[in-house]
PDB file of C-alpha atoms in Angstrom:
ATOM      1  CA  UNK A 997       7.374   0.078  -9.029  1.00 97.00           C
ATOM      2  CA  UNK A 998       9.163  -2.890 -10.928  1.00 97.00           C
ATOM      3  CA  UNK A 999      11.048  -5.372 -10.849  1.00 98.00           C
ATOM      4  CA  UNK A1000      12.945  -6.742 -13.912  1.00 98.00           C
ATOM      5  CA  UNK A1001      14.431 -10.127 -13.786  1.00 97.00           C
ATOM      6  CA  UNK A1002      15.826 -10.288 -16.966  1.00 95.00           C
ATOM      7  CA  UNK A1003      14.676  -7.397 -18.977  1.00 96.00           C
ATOM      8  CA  UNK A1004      15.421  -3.666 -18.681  1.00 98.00           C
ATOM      9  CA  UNK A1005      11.870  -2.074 -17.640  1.00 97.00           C
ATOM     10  CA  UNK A1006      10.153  -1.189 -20.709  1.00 95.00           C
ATOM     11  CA  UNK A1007       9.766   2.421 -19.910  1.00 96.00           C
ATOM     12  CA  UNK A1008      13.623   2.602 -19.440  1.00 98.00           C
ATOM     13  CA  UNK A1009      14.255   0.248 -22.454  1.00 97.00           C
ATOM     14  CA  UNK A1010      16.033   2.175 -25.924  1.00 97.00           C
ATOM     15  CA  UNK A1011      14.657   0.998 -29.175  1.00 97.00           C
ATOM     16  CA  UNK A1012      17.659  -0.964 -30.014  1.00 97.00           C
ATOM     17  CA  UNK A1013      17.333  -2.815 -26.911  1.00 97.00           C
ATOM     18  CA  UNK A1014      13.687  -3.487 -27.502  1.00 95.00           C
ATOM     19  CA  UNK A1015      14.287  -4.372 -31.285  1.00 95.00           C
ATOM     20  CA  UNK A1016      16.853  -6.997 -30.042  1.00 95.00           C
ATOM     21  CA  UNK A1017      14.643  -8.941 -27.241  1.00 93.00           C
ATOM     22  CA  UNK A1018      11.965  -8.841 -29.870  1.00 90.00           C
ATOM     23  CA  UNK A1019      14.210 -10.263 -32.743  1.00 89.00           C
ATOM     24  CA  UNK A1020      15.046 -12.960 -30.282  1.00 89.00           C
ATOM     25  CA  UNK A1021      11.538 -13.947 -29.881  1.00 79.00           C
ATOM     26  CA  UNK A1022       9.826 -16.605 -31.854  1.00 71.00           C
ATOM     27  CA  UNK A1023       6.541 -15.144 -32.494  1.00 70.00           C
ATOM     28  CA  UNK A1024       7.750 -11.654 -32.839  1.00 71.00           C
ATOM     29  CA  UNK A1025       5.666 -11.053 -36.111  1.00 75.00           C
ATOM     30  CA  UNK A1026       6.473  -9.022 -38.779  1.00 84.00           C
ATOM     31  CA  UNK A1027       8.802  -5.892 -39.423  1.00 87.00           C
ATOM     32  CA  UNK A1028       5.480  -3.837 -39.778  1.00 91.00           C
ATOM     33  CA  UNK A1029       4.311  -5.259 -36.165  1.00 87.00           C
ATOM     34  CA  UNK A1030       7.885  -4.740 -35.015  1.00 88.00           C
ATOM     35  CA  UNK A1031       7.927  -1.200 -36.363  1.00 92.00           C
ATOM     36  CA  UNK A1032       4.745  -0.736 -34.237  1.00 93.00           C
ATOM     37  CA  UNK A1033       5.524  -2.333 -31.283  1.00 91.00           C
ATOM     38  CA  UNK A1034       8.853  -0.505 -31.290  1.00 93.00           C
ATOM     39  CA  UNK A1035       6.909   3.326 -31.908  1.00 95.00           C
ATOM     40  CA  UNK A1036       4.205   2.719 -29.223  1.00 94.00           C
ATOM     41  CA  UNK A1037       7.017   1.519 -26.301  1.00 93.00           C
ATOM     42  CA  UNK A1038       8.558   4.961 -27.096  1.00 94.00           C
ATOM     43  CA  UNK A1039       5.589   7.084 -27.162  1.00 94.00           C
ATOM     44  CA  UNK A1040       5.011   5.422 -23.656  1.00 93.00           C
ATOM     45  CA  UNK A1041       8.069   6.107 -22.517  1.00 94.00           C
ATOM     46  CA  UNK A1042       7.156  10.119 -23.064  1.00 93.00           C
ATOM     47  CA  UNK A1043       5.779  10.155 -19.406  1.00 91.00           C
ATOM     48  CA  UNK A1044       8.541  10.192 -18.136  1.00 93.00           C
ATOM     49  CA  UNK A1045       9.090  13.516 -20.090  1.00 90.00           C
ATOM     50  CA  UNK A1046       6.306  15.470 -18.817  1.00 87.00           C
ATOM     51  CA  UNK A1047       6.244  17.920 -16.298  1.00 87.00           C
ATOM     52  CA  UNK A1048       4.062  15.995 -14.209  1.00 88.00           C
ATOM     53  CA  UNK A1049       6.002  12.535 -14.650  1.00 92.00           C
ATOM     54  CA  UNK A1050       4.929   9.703 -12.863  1.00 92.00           C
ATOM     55  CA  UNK A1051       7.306   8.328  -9.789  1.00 95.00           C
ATOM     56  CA  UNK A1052       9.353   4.685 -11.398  1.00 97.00           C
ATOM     57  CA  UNK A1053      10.994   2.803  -9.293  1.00 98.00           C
ATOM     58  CA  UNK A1054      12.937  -0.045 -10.640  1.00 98.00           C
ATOM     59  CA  UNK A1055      14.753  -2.940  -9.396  1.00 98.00           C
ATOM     60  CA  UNK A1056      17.158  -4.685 -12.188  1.00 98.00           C
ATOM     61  CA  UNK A1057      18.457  -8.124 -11.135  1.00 98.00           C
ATOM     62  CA  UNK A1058      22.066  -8.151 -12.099  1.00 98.00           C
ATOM     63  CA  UNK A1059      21.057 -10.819 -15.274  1.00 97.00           C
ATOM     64  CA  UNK A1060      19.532  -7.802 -16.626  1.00 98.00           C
ATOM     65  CA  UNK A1061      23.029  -5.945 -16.870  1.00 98.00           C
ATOM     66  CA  UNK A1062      25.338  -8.989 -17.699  1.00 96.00           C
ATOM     67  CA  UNK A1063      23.203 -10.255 -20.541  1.00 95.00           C
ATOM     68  CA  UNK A1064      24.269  -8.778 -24.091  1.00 94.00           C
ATOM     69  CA  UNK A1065      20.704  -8.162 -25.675  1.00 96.00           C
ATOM     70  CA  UNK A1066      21.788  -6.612 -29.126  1.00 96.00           C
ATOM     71  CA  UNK A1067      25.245  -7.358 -29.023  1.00 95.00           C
ATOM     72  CA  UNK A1068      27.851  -5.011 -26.836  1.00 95.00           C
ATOM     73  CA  UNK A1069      27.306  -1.628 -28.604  1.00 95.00           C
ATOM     74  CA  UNK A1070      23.435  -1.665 -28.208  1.00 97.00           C
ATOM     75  CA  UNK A1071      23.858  -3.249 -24.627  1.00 97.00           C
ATOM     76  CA  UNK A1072      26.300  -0.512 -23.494  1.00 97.00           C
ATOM     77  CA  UNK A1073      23.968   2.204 -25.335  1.00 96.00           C
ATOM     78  CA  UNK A1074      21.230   0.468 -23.085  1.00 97.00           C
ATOM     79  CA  UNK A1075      23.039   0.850 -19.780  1.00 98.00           C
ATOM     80  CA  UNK A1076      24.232   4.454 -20.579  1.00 97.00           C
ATOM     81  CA  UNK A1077      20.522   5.498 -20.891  1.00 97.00           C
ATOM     82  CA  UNK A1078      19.670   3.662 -17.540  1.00 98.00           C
ATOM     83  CA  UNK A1079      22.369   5.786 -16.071  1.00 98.00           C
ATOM     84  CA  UNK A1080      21.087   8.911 -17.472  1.00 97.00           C
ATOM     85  CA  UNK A1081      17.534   8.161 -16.283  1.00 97.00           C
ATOM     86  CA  UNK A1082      18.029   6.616 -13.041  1.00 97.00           C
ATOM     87  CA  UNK A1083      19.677  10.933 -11.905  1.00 96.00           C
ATOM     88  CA  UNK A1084      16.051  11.985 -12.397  1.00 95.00           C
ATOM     89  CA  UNK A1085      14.548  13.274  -9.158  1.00 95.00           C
ATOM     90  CA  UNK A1086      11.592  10.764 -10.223  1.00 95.00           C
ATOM     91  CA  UNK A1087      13.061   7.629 -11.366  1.00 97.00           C
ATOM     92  CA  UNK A1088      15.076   5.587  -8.951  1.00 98.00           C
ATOM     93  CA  UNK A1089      16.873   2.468 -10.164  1.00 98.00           C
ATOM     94  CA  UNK A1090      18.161  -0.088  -7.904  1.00 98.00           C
ATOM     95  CA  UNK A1091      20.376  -3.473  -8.499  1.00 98.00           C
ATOM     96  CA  UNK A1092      19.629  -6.606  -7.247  1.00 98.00           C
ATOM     97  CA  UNK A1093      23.100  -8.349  -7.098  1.00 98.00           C
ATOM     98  CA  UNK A1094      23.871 -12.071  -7.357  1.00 97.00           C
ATOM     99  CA  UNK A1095      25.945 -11.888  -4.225  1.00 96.00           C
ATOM    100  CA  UNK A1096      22.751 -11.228  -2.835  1.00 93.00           C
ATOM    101  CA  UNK A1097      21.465 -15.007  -2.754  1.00 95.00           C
ATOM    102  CA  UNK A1098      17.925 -16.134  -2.588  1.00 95.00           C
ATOM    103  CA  UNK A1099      15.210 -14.023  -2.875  1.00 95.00           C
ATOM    104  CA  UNK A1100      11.361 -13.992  -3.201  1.00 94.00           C
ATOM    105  CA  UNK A1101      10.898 -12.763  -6.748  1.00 95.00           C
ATOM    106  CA  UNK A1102      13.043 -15.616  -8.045  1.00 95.00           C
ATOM    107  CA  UNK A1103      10.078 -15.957 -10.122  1.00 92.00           C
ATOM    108  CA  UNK A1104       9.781 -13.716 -12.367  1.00 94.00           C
ATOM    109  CA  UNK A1105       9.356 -10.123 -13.084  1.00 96.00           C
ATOM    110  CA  UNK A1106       6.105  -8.033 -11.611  1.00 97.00           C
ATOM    111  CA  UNK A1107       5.027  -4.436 -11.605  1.00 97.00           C
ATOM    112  CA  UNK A1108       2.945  -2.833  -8.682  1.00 97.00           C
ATOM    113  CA  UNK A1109       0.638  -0.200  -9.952  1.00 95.00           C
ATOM    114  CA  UNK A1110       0.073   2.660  -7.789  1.00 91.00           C
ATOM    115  CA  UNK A1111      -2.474   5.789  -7.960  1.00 83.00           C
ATOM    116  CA  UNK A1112      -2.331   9.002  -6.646  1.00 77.00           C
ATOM    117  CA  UNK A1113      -6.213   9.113  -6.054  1.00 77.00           C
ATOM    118  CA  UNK A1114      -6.975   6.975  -2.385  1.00 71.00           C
ATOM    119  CA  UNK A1115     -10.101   5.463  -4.540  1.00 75.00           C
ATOM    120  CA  UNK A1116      -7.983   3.532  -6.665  1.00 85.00           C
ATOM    121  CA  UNK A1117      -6.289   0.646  -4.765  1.00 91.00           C
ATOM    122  CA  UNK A1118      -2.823  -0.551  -6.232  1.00 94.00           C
ATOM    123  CA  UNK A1119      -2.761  -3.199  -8.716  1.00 96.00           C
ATOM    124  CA  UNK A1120      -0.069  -5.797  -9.286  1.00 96.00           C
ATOM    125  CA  UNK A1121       1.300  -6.613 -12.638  1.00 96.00           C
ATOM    126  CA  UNK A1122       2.704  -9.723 -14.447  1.00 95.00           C
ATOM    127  CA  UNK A1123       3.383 -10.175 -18.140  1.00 89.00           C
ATOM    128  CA  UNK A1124       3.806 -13.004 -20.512  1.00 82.00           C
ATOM    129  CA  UNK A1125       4.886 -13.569 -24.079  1.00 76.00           C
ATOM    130  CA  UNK A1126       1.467 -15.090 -23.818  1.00 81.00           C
ATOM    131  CA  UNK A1127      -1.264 -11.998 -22.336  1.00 84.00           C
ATOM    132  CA  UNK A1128      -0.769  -9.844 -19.097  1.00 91.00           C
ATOM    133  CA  UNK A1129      -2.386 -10.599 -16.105  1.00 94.00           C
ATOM    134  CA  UNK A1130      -3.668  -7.724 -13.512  1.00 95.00           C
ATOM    135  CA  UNK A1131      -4.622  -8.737  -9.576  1.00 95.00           C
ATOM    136  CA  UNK A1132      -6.808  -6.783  -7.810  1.00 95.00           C
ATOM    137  CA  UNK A1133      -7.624  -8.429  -4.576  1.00 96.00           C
ATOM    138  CA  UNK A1134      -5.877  -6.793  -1.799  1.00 94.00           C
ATOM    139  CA  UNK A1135      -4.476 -10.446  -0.682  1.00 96.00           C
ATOM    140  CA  UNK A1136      -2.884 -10.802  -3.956  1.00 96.00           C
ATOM    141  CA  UNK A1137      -1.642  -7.461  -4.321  1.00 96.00           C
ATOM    142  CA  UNK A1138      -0.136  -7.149  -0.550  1.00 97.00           C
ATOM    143  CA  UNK A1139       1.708 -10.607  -1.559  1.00 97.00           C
ATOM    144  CA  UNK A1140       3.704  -8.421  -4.510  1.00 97.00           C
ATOM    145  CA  UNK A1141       3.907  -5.473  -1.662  1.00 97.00           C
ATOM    146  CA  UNK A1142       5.770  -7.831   0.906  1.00 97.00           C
ATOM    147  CA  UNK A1143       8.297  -9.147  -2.129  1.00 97.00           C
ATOM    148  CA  UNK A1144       8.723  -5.323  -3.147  1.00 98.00           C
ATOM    149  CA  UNK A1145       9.935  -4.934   0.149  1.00 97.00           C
ATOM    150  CA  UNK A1146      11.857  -7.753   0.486  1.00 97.00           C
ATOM    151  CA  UNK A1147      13.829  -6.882  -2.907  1.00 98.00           C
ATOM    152  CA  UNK A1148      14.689  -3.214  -1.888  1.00 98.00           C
ATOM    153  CA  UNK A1149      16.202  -4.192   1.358  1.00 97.00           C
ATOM    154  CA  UNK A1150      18.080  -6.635  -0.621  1.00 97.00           C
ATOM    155  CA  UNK A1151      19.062  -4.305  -3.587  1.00 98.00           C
ATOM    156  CA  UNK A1152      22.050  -2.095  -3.639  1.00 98.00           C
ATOM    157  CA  UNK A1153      21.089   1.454  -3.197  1.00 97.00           C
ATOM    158  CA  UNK A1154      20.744   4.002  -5.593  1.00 98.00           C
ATOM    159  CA  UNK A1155      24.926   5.103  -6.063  1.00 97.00           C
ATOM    160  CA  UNK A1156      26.529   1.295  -5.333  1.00 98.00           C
ATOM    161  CA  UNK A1157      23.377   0.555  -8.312  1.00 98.00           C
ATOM    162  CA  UNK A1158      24.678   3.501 -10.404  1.00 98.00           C
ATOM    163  CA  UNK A1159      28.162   2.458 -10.157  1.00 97.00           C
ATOM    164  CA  UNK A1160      27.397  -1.424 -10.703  1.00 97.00           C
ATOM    165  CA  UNK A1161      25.563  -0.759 -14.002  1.00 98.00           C
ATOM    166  CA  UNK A1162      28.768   1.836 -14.901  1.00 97.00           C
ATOM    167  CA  UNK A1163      30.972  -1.317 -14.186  1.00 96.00           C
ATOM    168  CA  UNK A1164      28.744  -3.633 -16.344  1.00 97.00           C
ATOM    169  CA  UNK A1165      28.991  -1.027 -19.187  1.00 96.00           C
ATOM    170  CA  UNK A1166      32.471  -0.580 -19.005  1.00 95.00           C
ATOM    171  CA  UNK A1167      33.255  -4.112 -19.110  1.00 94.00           C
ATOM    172  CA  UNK A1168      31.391  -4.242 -22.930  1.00 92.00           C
ATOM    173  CA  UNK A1169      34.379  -2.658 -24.153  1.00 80.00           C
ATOM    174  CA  UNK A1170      35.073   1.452 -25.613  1.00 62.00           C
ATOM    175  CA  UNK A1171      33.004   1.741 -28.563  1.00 53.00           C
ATOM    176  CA  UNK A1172      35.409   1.960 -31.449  1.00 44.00           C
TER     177      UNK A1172
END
């Protein structure tokens, strides 16, 4: 489970999305190091391929659809792929909209890590152009839980998400 306050997840992200945000970066590095960077995000993104595909939930705030990354063409590329994704009987994809107010993840962006074995406990998530940082202790980790749930009860659902990211796509422009 994720939620995205300004990027597209990175396992729903294309490369021409990714190459843009990176581009935009100051420390990006290298083409070589972009190159990489760009081939190991993809490979990831394979497990959602597989037969035995993990579950991904995603909340998007509505930035993430209304900010060009790339320019129009890539963006609407980007959102098109979303689309395709988010009809997959294991990803789900929901919108948080602006309309919506206030919320607790005004934050930033987190990821909660769950595993299908009981003797794993979930794991929160936060990243950084800086490092990534994993909590462990059940306090900190039910703190992400009760802001998961606050965001999906504020999210559009699934089809009013579908059709809001159609709408942001559409209003890019036809591709020429």
């Amino acid at each position: 489970r994720g939620y995205e306050a300004e990027l597209v997840h990175g396992l729903l992200q294309t490369p021409a999305y990714y190459e843009a945000f990176m581009r935009a970066a100051p420390a990006v590095g290298d083409e070589e190091a972009i190159a990489r960077k760009i081939t190991v995000r993809t490979e990831r993104q394979q497990l959602l391929e597989a037969g035995d595909a993990p579950e991904l939930w995603v909340i998007l705030n509505e930035a993430v659809l209304r900010r060009p990354v790339g320019g129009a063409d890539v963006m609407r590329a980007q959102l098109d792929h979303i689309l395709r994704m988010a009809v997959r009987p294991h990803v789900t994809v929901q919108v948080l909209p602006f309309k919506g107010g206030a919320h607790p993840a005004m934050d930033g962006s987190f990821s909660i890590l769950g595993y299908p074995e009981a003797q794993h406990p979930d794991v929160a998530y936060v990243e950084s152009q800086v490092g990534s940082l994993f909590l462990e202790k059940p306090d900190e980790v039910e703190r992400y839980e009760m802001m998961w749930r606050h965001l999906v009860a504020k999210a559009a659902g699934p089809d009013e998400s579908a059709e809001m990211i159609a709408a942001a796509a559409a209003d890019l422009g036809v591709i020429p």
